[in-house]
mmCIF file of C-alpha atoms in Angstrom:
data_model
loop_
_atom_site.group_PDB
_atom_site.id
_atom_site.type_symbol
_atom_site.label_atom_id
_atom_site.label_comp_id
_atom_site.label_asym_id
_atom_site.label_seq_id
_atom_site.Cartn_x
_atom_site.Cartn_y
_atom_site.Cartn_z
ATOM 1 C CA MET E 1 -14.840 -10.659 -20.465
ATOM 2 C CA ASP E 2 -15.759 -7.040 -20.886
ATOM 3 C CA LEU E 3 -15.206 -4.272 -18.223
ATOM 4 C CA LYS E 4 -18.816 -4.130 -17.279
ATOM 5 C CA GLN E 5 -18.903 -7.878 -16.560
ATOM 6 C CA LEU E 6 -15.680 -7.665 -14.584
ATOM 7 C CA TYR E 7 -17.139 -4.857 -12.481
ATOM 8 C CA GLN E 8 -20.289 -6.858 -11.791
ATOM 9 C CA ASP E 9 -18.222 -9.914 -10.870
ATOM 10 C CA ILE E 10 -16.149 -7.880 -8.354
ATOM 11 C CA ILE E 11 -19.262 -6.407 -6.766
ATOM 12 C CA LEU E 12 -20.913 -9.782 -6.495
ATOM 13 C CA ASP E 13 -17.814 -11.408 -5.024
ATOM 14 C CA HIS E 14 -17.335 -8.676 -2.358
ATOM 15 C CA GLY E 15 -21.108 -8.584 -1.663
ATOM 16 C CA LYS E 16 -21.537 -12.268 -1.145
ATOM 17 C CA SER E 17 -18.158 -12.890 0.622
ATOM 18 C CA PRO E 18 -17.183 -9.523 2.183
ATOM 19 C CA ARG E 19 -13.533 -9.158 3.254
ATOM 20 C CA ASN E 20 -12.644 -7.975 6.673
ATOM 21 C CA PHE E 21 -16.101 -8.696 8.118
ATOM 22 C CA GLY E 22 -16.446 -8.778 11.886
ATOM 23 C CA LYS E 23 -15.057 -6.898 14.777
ATOM 24 C CA CYS E 24 -11.239 -6.559 14.801
ATOM 25 C CA VAL E 25 -9.346 -7.216 17.992
ATOM 26 C CA GLY E 26 -7.902 -4.186 19.700
ATOM 27 C CA TYR E 27 -9.789 -1.465 17.669
ATOM 28 C CA ASN E 28 -9.375 1.933 19.114
ATOM 29 C CA SER E 29 -12.011 3.872 17.157
ATOM 30 C CA GLU E 30 -15.403 2.937 15.775
ATOM 31 C CA ALA E 31 -18.292 4.563 14.014
ATOM 32 C CA LYS E 32 -21.828 3.593 12.973
ATOM 33 C CA GLY E 33 -23.498 4.619 9.702
ATOM 34 C CA TYR E 34 -27.115 4.307 8.508
ATOM 35 C CA ASN E 35 -28.851 4.739 5.237
ATOM 36 C CA PRO E 36 -32.566 5.122 6.082
ATOM 37 C CA LEU E 37 -33.675 4.943 2.433
ATOM 38 C CA CYS E 38 -32.221 1.496 1.734
ATOM 39 C CA GLY E 39 -31.888 0.215 5.332
ATOM 40 C CA ASP E 40 -28.131 -0.258 5.116
ATOM 41 C CA LEU E 41 -26.422 -0.338 8.452
ATOM 42 C CA VAL E 42 -22.645 -0.454 8.881
ATOM 43 C CA GLN E 43 -20.282 -0.378 11.858
ATOM 44 C CA ILE E 44 -16.708 0.376 11.269
ATOM 45 C CA TYR E 45 -13.930 -0.907 13.607
ATOM 46 C CA LEU E 46 -10.555 0.899 13.190
ATOM 47 C CA LYS E 47 -7.234 0.185 14.792
ATOM 48 C CA LEU E 48 -4.655 2.939 14.299
ATOM 49 C CA ASN E 49 -1.096 2.637 15.421
ATOM 50 C CA VAL E 50 0.866 5.491 17.149
ATOM 51 C CA GLU E 51 1.959 6.690 13.725
ATOM 52 C CA LYS E 52 -1.701 7.094 12.677
ATOM 53 C CA LYS E 53 -1.412 4.134 10.271
ATOM 54 C CA VAL E 54 -4.469 1.893 9.662
ATOM 55 C CA GLU E 55 -3.228 -1.258 11.262
ATOM 56 C CA ASP E 56 -6.552 -3.039 11.009
ATOM 57 C CA LEU E 57 -9.931 -2.119 9.601
ATOM 58 C CA THR E 58 -13.053 -4.262 9.720
ATOM 59 C CA PHE E 59 -16.789 -3.818 9.546
ATOM 60 C CA GLU E 60 -20.082 -5.285 10.533
ATOM 61 C CA GLY E 61 -23.488 -4.659 9.259
ATOM 62 C CA ASN E 62 -26.178 -5.606 6.773
ATOM 63 C CA GLY E 63 -27.460 -3.985 3.707
ATOM 64 C CA CYS E 64 -27.709 -4.309 -0.096
ATOM 65 C CA ALA E 65 -24.989 -5.830 -2.165
ATOM 66 C CA ILE E 66 -23.638 -2.454 -3.215
ATOM 67 C CA SER E 67 -23.333 -1.323 0.443
ATOM 68 C CA MET E 68 -21.611 -4.507 1.575
ATOM 69 C CA ALA E 69 -19.325 -4.767 -1.463
ATOM 70 C CA SER E 70 -18.233 -1.082 -1.057
ATOM 71 C CA ALA E 71 -17.383 -1.581 2.602
ATOM 72 C CA SER E 72 -15.456 -4.810 1.768
ATOM 73 C CA ILE E 73 -13.483 -3.110 -1.020
ATOM 74 C CA MET E 74 -12.830 -0.060 1.094
ATOM 75 C CA THR E 75 -11.340 -2.134 3.969
ATOM 76 C CA ASP E 76 -9.103 -3.888 1.587
ATOM 77 C CA LEU E 77 -7.834 -0.754 -0.040
ATOM 78 C CA VAL E 78 -7.288 1.356 3.109
ATOM 79 C CA LYS E 79 -5.759 -1.220 5.475
ATOM 80 C CA GLY E 80 -2.046 -0.496 5.931
ATOM 81 C CA LYS E 81 -2.230 3.064 4.739
ATOM 82 C CA SER E 82 -1.615 6.159 6.832
ATOM 83 C CA CYS E 83 -4.639 8.247 7.785
ATOM 84 C CA GLU E 84 -3.341 10.957 5.445
ATOM 85 C CA VAL E 85 -3.271 8.537 2.475
ATOM 86 C CA ALA E 86 -6.506 6.914 3.458
ATOM 87 C CA LYS E 87 -8.293 10.311 3.460
ATOM 88 C CA LYS E 88 -6.902 11.007 -0.123
ATOM 89 C CA ILE E 89 -8.284 7.704 -1.305
ATOM 90 C CA ILE E 90 -11.623 8.371 0.334
ATOM 91 C CA ASP E 91 -11.771 11.823 -1.267
ATOM 92 C CA ALA E 92 -10.829 10.457 -4.687
ATOM 93 C CA PHE E 93 -13.511 7.700 -4.311
ATOM 94 C CA LEU E 94 -16.249 10.207 -3.309
ATOM 95 C CA LYS E 95 -15.397 12.436 -6.319
ATOM 96 C CA MET E 96 -15.390 9.458 -8.700
ATOM 97 C CA ILE E 97 -18.679 8.045 -7.436
ATOM 98 C CA LYS E 98 -20.452 11.524 -7.614
ATOM 99 C CA SER E 99 -19.226 12.651 -10.920
ATOM 100 C CA SER E 100 -17.995 11.457 -14.281
ATOM 101 C CA THR E 101 -14.295 11.539 -13.350
ATOM 102 C CA GLU E 102 -12.196 8.398 -13.223
ATOM 103 C CA MET E 103 -10.620 7.223 -9.971
ATOM 104 C CA LYS E 104 -7.447 9.154 -9.594
ATOM 105 C CA SER E 105 -5.001 8.169 -6.915
ATOM 106 C CA ASP E 106 -1.298 7.667 -6.975
ATOM 107 C CA ASP E 107 -1.712 5.710 -3.743
ATOM 108 C CA LEU E 108 -3.412 2.671 -5.413
ATOM 109 C CA ASP E 109 -2.063 0.198 -7.958
ATOM 110 C CA ASP E 110 -3.979 -0.719 -11.146
ATOM 111 C CA ASP E 111 -5.719 -3.744 -9.526
ATOM 112 C CA GLN E 112 -6.890 -1.709 -6.601
ATOM 113 C CA LYS E 113 -8.134 1.047 -8.973
ATOM 114 C CA THR E 114 -10.100 -1.639 -10.962
ATOM 115 C CA LYS E 115 -11.756 -2.825 -7.688
ATOM 116 C CA ILE E 116 -12.756 0.684 -6.747
ATOM 117 C CA MET E 117 -13.913 1.568 -10.352
ATOM 118 C CA SER E 118 -16.303 -1.432 -10.162
ATOM 119 C CA LEU E 119 -18.536 0.791 -8.081
ATOM 120 C CA SER E 120 -18.483 3.648 -10.675
ATOM 121 C CA GLY E 121 -21.604 2.474 -12.347
ATOM 122 C CA VAL E 122 -23.843 3.284 -9.376
ATOM 123 C CA LYS E 123 -23.584 6.982 -10.143
ATOM 124 C CA GLN E 124 -26.291 6.314 -12.857
ATOM 125 C CA PHE E 125 -28.596 5.494 -9.911
ATOM 126 C CA PRO E 126 -28.616 8.486 -7.470
ATOM 127 C CA MET E 127 -30.347 6.397 -4.668
ATOM 128 C CA ARG E 128 -27.543 3.803 -4.869
ATOM 129 C CA VAL E 129 -24.712 6.366 -4.562
ATOM 130 C CA LYS E 130 -25.704 6.555 -0.839
ATOM 131 C CA CYS E 131 -25.444 2.762 -0.531
ATOM 132 C CA ALA E 132 -21.878 2.879 -2.058
ATOM 133 C CA THR E 133 -20.632 5.862 0.030
ATOM 134 C CA LEU E 134 -22.039 4.940 3.452
ATOM 135 C CA SER E 135 -19.027 3.020 4.649
ATOM 136 C CA TRP E 136 -16.567 5.519 3.304
ATOM 137 C CA HIS E 137 -18.261 8.420 5.248
ATOM 138 C CA THR E 138 -18.475 6.209 8.259
ATOM 139 C CA LEU E 139 -14.703 5.541 7.982
ATOM 140 C CA ILE E 140 -14.030 9.242 8.002
ATOM 141 C CA SER E 141 -16.168 9.494 11.187
ATOM 142 C CA ALA E 142 -14.148 6.737 12.800
ATOM 143 C CA MET E 143 -10.907 8.451 11.837
ATOM 144 C CA GLU E 144 -12.029 11.733 13.280
ATOM 145 C CA GLU E 145 -13.425 10.010 16.360
ATOM 146 C CA LYS E 146 -16.883 11.508 15.991
ATOM 147 C CA LYS E 147 -19.520 10.024 18.207
ATOM 148 C CA GLU E 148 -22.648 10.760 16.281
ATOM 149 C CA GLU E 149 -24.107 8.168 13.831
ATOM 150 C CA VAL E 150 -23.399 8.898 10.088
ATOM 151 C CA ASN E 151 -26.766 9.281 8.352
ATOM 152 C CA THR E 152 -26.791 9.367 4.478
ATOM 153 C CA GLU E 153 -29.713 11.797 4.566
ATOM 154 C CA VAL E 154 -27.600 14.378 6.387
ATOM 155 C CA ILE E 155 -24.330 14.107 4.353
ATOM 156 C CA ASP E 156 -23.941 15.445 0.822
#
């Protein structure tokens, strides 16, 4: 199996059977995100412990396969990490998805990097970049406890 096929399989798997879908019990922060061009809608539920570690992270919503797969992969990768590490992973993902750089993060193992790299192909389709980044921007909003809805037409 070549790398392109592996990436497609990962996206299809997470898109059809998203991980961490639903509302987690005891969440203490949430944020809503919307992509008006594609119609993607995501609600992030975040449970942080007193040390600012992501104890639980789930999402609800509907949208295209890229949007749902990205949210699913993100929740898998960030759960259990400190907010500081989570923000580094988010920053590395956003740089990777918007440029030709590879995913660089010392906070992820090779399998986790492969999952996140499966979304790298969307950079060839600028309209799909917003689908892939919606949940990541929405997680930032939840971490920072912002109340306004994240809108992909307002963020860079």
